[in-house]
Short mmCIF file of C-alpha atoms in Angstrom, two decimals:
data_model
loop_
_atom_site.label_atom_id
_atom_site.label_comp_id
_atom_site.label_asym_id
_atom_site.label_seq_id
_atom_site.Cartn_x
_atom_site.Cartn_y
_atom_site.Cartn_z
CA GLU A 1 2.44 15.41 12.47
CA ALA A 2 -1.08 14.15 11.85
CA GLY A 3 -1.40 11.19 9.52
CA VAL A 4 -3.80 10.47 6.69
CA ALA A 5 -7.40 10.55 7.94
CA GLN A 6 -10.21 8.49 6.45
CA SER A 7 -13.90 8.10 7.21
CA PRO A 8 -15.97 6.14 7.76
CA ARG A 9 -13.92 3.23 9.07
CA TYR A 10 -16.59 0.68 8.27
CA LYS A 11 -19.57 0.65 5.92
CA ILE A 12 -22.14 -2.01 5.12
CA ILE A 13 -24.48 -1.49 2.19
CA GLU A 14 -26.64 -3.57 -0.10
CA LYS A 15 -25.77 -4.08 -3.73
CA ARG A 16 -26.92 -1.35 -6.09
CA GLN A 17 -26.71 1.25 -3.31
CA SER A 18 -24.23 4.09 -3.43
CA VAL A 19 -21.44 4.89 -0.97
CA ALA A 20 -18.82 7.59 -0.51
CA PHE A 21 -15.51 7.62 1.29
CA TRP A 22 -13.57 10.64 2.48
CA CYS A 23 -9.83 11.21 2.83
CA ASN A 24 -7.77 14.03 4.28
CA PRO A 25 -4.07 13.69 3.40
CA ILE A 26 -1.07 14.76 5.40
CA SER A 27 -0.79 18.55 5.37
CA GLY A 28 1.31 19.79 2.47
CA HIS A 29 1.24 16.53 0.53
CA ALA A 30 0.60 17.22 -3.13
CA THR A 31 -0.15 13.69 -4.25
CA LEU A 32 -3.10 11.60 -3.12
CA TYR A 33 -3.83 7.97 -3.96
CA TRP A 34 -6.86 5.70 -3.58
CA TYR A 35 -6.20 1.97 -3.40
CA GLN A 36 -8.52 -1.03 -3.27
CA GLN A 37 -7.36 -3.96 -1.13
CA ILE A 38 -9.37 -7.14 -1.60
CA LEU A 39 -8.98 -9.78 1.10
CA GLY A 40 -5.85 -11.85 0.50
CA GLN A 41 -4.36 -9.43 -2.01
CA GLY A 42 -2.06 -6.45 -1.98
CA PRO A 43 -3.41 -2.94 -2.52
CA LYS A 44 -4.25 -2.01 -6.11
CA LEU A 45 -4.13 1.61 -7.23
CA LEU A 46 -7.48 3.01 -8.35
CA ILE A 47 -6.63 6.66 -8.92
CA GLN A 48 -3.80 9.10 -8.31
CA PHE A 49 -4.12 12.87 -7.98
CA GLN A 50 -1.41 15.47 -8.06
CA ASN A 51 -2.88 18.55 -6.43
CA ASN A 52 -6.41 18.55 -7.89
CA GLY A 53 -5.55 16.94 -11.22
CA VAL A 54 -5.81 13.25 -12.10
CA VAL A 55 -2.45 11.64 -12.95
CA ASP A 56 -3.53 8.02 -13.33
CA ASP A 57 -7.03 6.51 -13.29
CA SER A 58 -6.35 3.64 -15.64
CA GLN A 59 -7.58 1.01 -13.17
CA LEU A 60 -10.64 2.88 -11.95
CA PRO A 61 -13.92 1.24 -13.06
CA LYS A 62 -15.31 4.48 -14.39
CA ASP A 63 -18.80 3.13 -15.02
CA ARG A 64 -19.40 2.97 -11.27
CA PHE A 65 -16.46 4.60 -9.47
CA SER A 66 -15.72 8.32 -9.35
CA ALA A 67 -13.30 10.43 -7.36
CA GLU A 68 -12.55 14.07 -6.91
CA ARG A 69 -10.08 16.19 -5.05
CA LEU A 70 -11.44 19.68 -4.75
CA LYS A 71 -8.95 22.45 -3.94
CA GLY A 72 -6.12 19.92 -3.97
CA VAL A 73 -6.62 18.79 -0.38
CA ASP A 74 -9.46 16.46 0.69
CA SER A 75 -10.73 13.77 -1.61
CA THR A 76 -13.86 11.66 -1.95
CA LEU A 77 -14.26 8.31 -3.66
CA LYS A 78 -17.76 7.25 -4.68
CA ILE A 79 -19.22 3.96 -5.83
CA GLN A 80 -22.60 4.00 -7.56
CA PRO A 81 -24.08 1.43 -7.84
CA ALA A 82 -22.11 -0.98 -5.68
CA LYS A 83 -21.58 -4.61 -6.61
CA LEU A 84 -20.76 -7.58 -4.40
CA GLU A 85 -17.20 -7.67 -5.76
CA ASP A 86 -16.59 -4.13 -4.46
CA SER A 87 -16.31 -5.53 -0.93
CA ALA A 88 -12.79 -4.54 0.08
CA VAL A 89 -10.76 -2.14 2.15
CA TYR A 90 -10.33 1.24 0.48
CA LEU A 91 -7.05 2.85 1.41
CA CYS A 92 -6.07 6.45 0.92
CA ALA A 93 -2.41 7.44 0.82
CA SER A 94 -0.49 10.66 0.28
CA SER A 95 3.04 11.66 -0.60
CA LEU A 96 4.87 14.95 -0.61
CA ALA A 97 5.29 15.15 -4.40
CA ASP A 98 5.15 12.79 -7.31
CA ARG A 99 7.77 14.26 -9.59
CA ALA A 100 10.34 12.83 -7.18
CA THR A 101 9.53 9.17 -7.70
CA THR A 102 11.42 8.28 -4.56
CA ASP A 103 8.68 9.77 -2.37
CA THR A 104 7.27 7.56 0.36
CA GLN A 105 3.51 7.02 0.40
CA TYR A 106 1.83 7.22 3.80
CA PHE A 107 -1.42 5.36 4.28
CA GLY A 108 -4.58 6.03 6.22
CA PRO A 109 -6.38 3.38 8.30
CA GLY A 110 -8.74 2.47 5.46
CA THR A 111 -12.48 2.02 5.08
CA ARG A 112 -13.76 -1.53 5.15
CA LEU A 113 -16.71 -1.85 2.76
CA THR A 114 -19.06 -4.82 2.86
CA VAL A 115 -21.60 -5.13 0.06
CA LEU A 116 -24.47 -7.55 0.80
CA ALA B 1 5.37 -4.31 -16.68
CA GLN B 2 6.56 -4.33 -13.11
CA SER B 3 5.68 -7.06 -10.63
CA VAL B 4 6.41 -8.32 -7.14
CA ALA B 5 6.37 -11.88 -5.85
CA GLN B 6 6.12 -12.87 -2.21
CA PRO B 7 6.44 -16.64 -2.43
CA GLU B 8 5.33 -17.42 1.13
CA ASP B 9 1.76 -16.88 2.29
CA GLN B 10 2.88 -17.34 5.90
CA VAL B 11 6.12 -17.41 7.84
CA ASN B 12 6.28 -18.90 11.32
CA VAL B 13 9.12 -18.14 13.70
CA ALA B 14 9.72 -18.43 17.43
CA GLU B 15 10.31 -15.31 19.48
CA GLY B 16 13.99 -14.47 19.69
CA ASN B 17 14.86 -16.25 16.46
CA PRO B 18 15.88 -14.44 13.29
CA LEU B 19 13.22 -13.92 10.64
CA THR B 20 13.25 -13.51 6.88
CA VAL B 21 10.32 -12.56 4.66
CA LYS B 22 11.10 -13.05 0.99
CA CYS B 23 10.42 -10.73 -1.95
CA THR B 24 11.49 -10.83 -5.58
CA TYR B 25 10.69 -8.17 -8.15
CA SER B 26 10.66 -7.44 -11.85
CA VAL B 27 11.06 -3.99 -13.44
CA SER B 28 12.44 -2.83 -16.76
CA GLY B 29 14.43 0.04 -15.26
CA ASN B 30 15.99 0.66 -11.87
CA PRO B 31 13.89 -0.51 -8.93
CA TYR B 32 12.64 1.53 -6.05
CA LEU B 33 11.64 -0.95 -3.32
CA PHE B 34 9.53 -0.73 -0.19
CA TRP B 35 8.41 -2.81 2.73
CA TYR B 36 5.18 -2.00 4.52
CA VAL B 37 3.53 -3.70 7.51
CA GLN B 38 -0.21 -3.96 8.14
CA TYR B 39 -1.69 -4.72 11.55
CA PRO B 40 -5.33 -5.89 11.84
CA ASN B 41 -7.83 -3.16 10.97
CA ARG B 42 -5.03 -0.71 10.32
CA GLY B 43 -3.58 0.88 7.22
CA LEU B 44 -0.14 0.13 5.86
CA GLN B 45 2.80 1.43 7.86
CA PHE B 46 6.07 2.26 6.10
CA LEU B 47 9.05 0.19 7.30
CA LEU B 48 11.90 0.96 4.91
CA LYS B 49 12.86 1.67 1.32
CA TYR B 50 15.75 1.15 -1.08
CA ILE B 51 16.59 3.69 -3.75
CA THR B 52 20.30 3.39 -4.37
CA GLY B 53 23.55 2.95 -2.47
CA ASP B 54 24.20 0.47 0.33
CA ASN B 55 22.50 -2.84 -0.37
CA LEU B 56 21.58 -3.26 3.30
CA VAL B 57 18.81 -0.88 4.30
CA LYS B 58 17.85 -0.33 7.93
CA GLY B 59 14.29 0.64 8.86
CA SER B 60 11.83 0.96 11.69
CA TYR B 61 11.41 -1.44 14.63
CA GLY B 62 14.77 -3.15 14.04
CA PHE B 63 13.92 -4.40 10.56
CA GLU B 64 16.37 -4.36 7.69
CA ALA B 65 16.28 -5.49 4.08
CA GLU B 66 18.96 -6.64 1.68
CA PHE B 67 18.86 -5.61 -1.96
CA ASN B 68 20.36 -8.17 -4.34
CA LYS B 69 20.37 -6.98 -7.92
CA SER B 70 21.59 -10.24 -9.47
CA GLN B 71 18.82 -12.21 -7.78
CA THR B 72 16.27 -9.37 -8.12
CA SER B 73 15.41 -9.83 -4.46
CA PHE B 74 14.70 -7.58 -1.51
CA HIS B 75 14.22 -9.83 1.51
CA LEU B 76 13.10 -8.38 4.84
CA LYS B 77 15.04 -9.48 7.91
CA LYS B 78 15.21 -9.03 11.65
CA PRO B 79 17.85 -10.58 13.91
CA SER B 80 15.48 -11.34 16.80
CA ALA B 81 11.72 -11.62 16.30
CA LEU B 82 9.15 -10.29 18.77
CA VAL B 83 5.58 -11.54 19.25
CA SER B 84 4.47 -7.99 18.45
CA ASP B 85 6.03 -8.34 14.97
CA SER B 86 3.16 -10.65 14.02
CA ALA B 87 1.41 -8.89 11.15
CA LEU B 88 0.97 -8.85 7.37
CA TYR B 89 4.00 -7.66 5.42
CA PHE B 90 3.92 -6.22 1.90
CA CYS B 91 6.77 -5.70 -0.52
CA ALA B 92 6.29 -3.10 -3.26
CA VAL B 93 8.24 -1.91 -6.30
CA ARG B 94 8.26 1.15 -8.49
CA ASP B 95 10.30 1.73 -11.65
CA LEU B 96 12.56 4.74 -11.07
CA ASN B 97 12.77 5.44 -14.77
CA SER B 98 9.05 5.56 -15.51
CA GLY B 99 7.93 8.97 -14.37
CA TYR B 100 4.47 8.56 -12.93
CA SER B 101 4.65 4.76 -12.66
CA THR B 102 2.53 3.27 -9.93
CA LEU B 103 3.63 1.36 -6.85
CA THR B 104 2.97 -2.35 -7.38
CA PHE B 105 2.43 -4.47 -4.27
CA GLY B 106 2.92 -8.15 -3.63
CA LYS B 107 0.08 -10.20 -2.19
CA GLY B 108 1.52 -10.07 1.29
CA THR B 109 3.12 -12.51 3.74
CA MET B 110 1.63 -13.17 7.15
CA LEU B 111 4.32 -13.34 9.82
CA LEU B 112 3.41 -15.26 12.98
CA VAL B 113 5.82 -15.07 15.89
CA SER B 114 5.13 -17.58 18.64
CA PRO B 115 6.08 -16.97 22.30
#
């Protein structure tokens, strides 16, 4: 079974530029998550989708971050404009369903963003 | 609010010795607990989880974890460490009674196994 795919793996941009990350979850997984992992910290949830609807975006900085999950499969996360403090690894995860809160989340390899 | 504490930034152990990585948690309802491992430049890999039942949970790569409700702990253990176990380990908790509650991660513990 293929895992969660993410691209690009690395991205370097200057502050105030925009950037987008892509995620393809495990086939059949209804729930998709985007996490931000700052160096030295654990992952922090940014947004959670169930199918193509947003379940939780309470920690997403909506003035600069946006995300969508068209057709309930792939997802993109965008930052516009980027700030220095956005330098982090952005992890995508998926799980089979969210109604069953015992579901395991499976993570992709992440995208390491450096903002100069 | 739910939270996780991993009190050790780093754990050092010699190959062949037993290892323990500590985790304590706080939730208002019943906990759902995970351990994940992260290798350099890789995403998080699932190791094991506790939902209910036997307090000793067995997972991947010979790891196990012991749930202790009275101490609100979920320590990760392995009887005999390997150099290849060196990685960053994360404990995470979710409240089983909170519907769409998020998974809250600890800050991670770096495990270094010396030859």
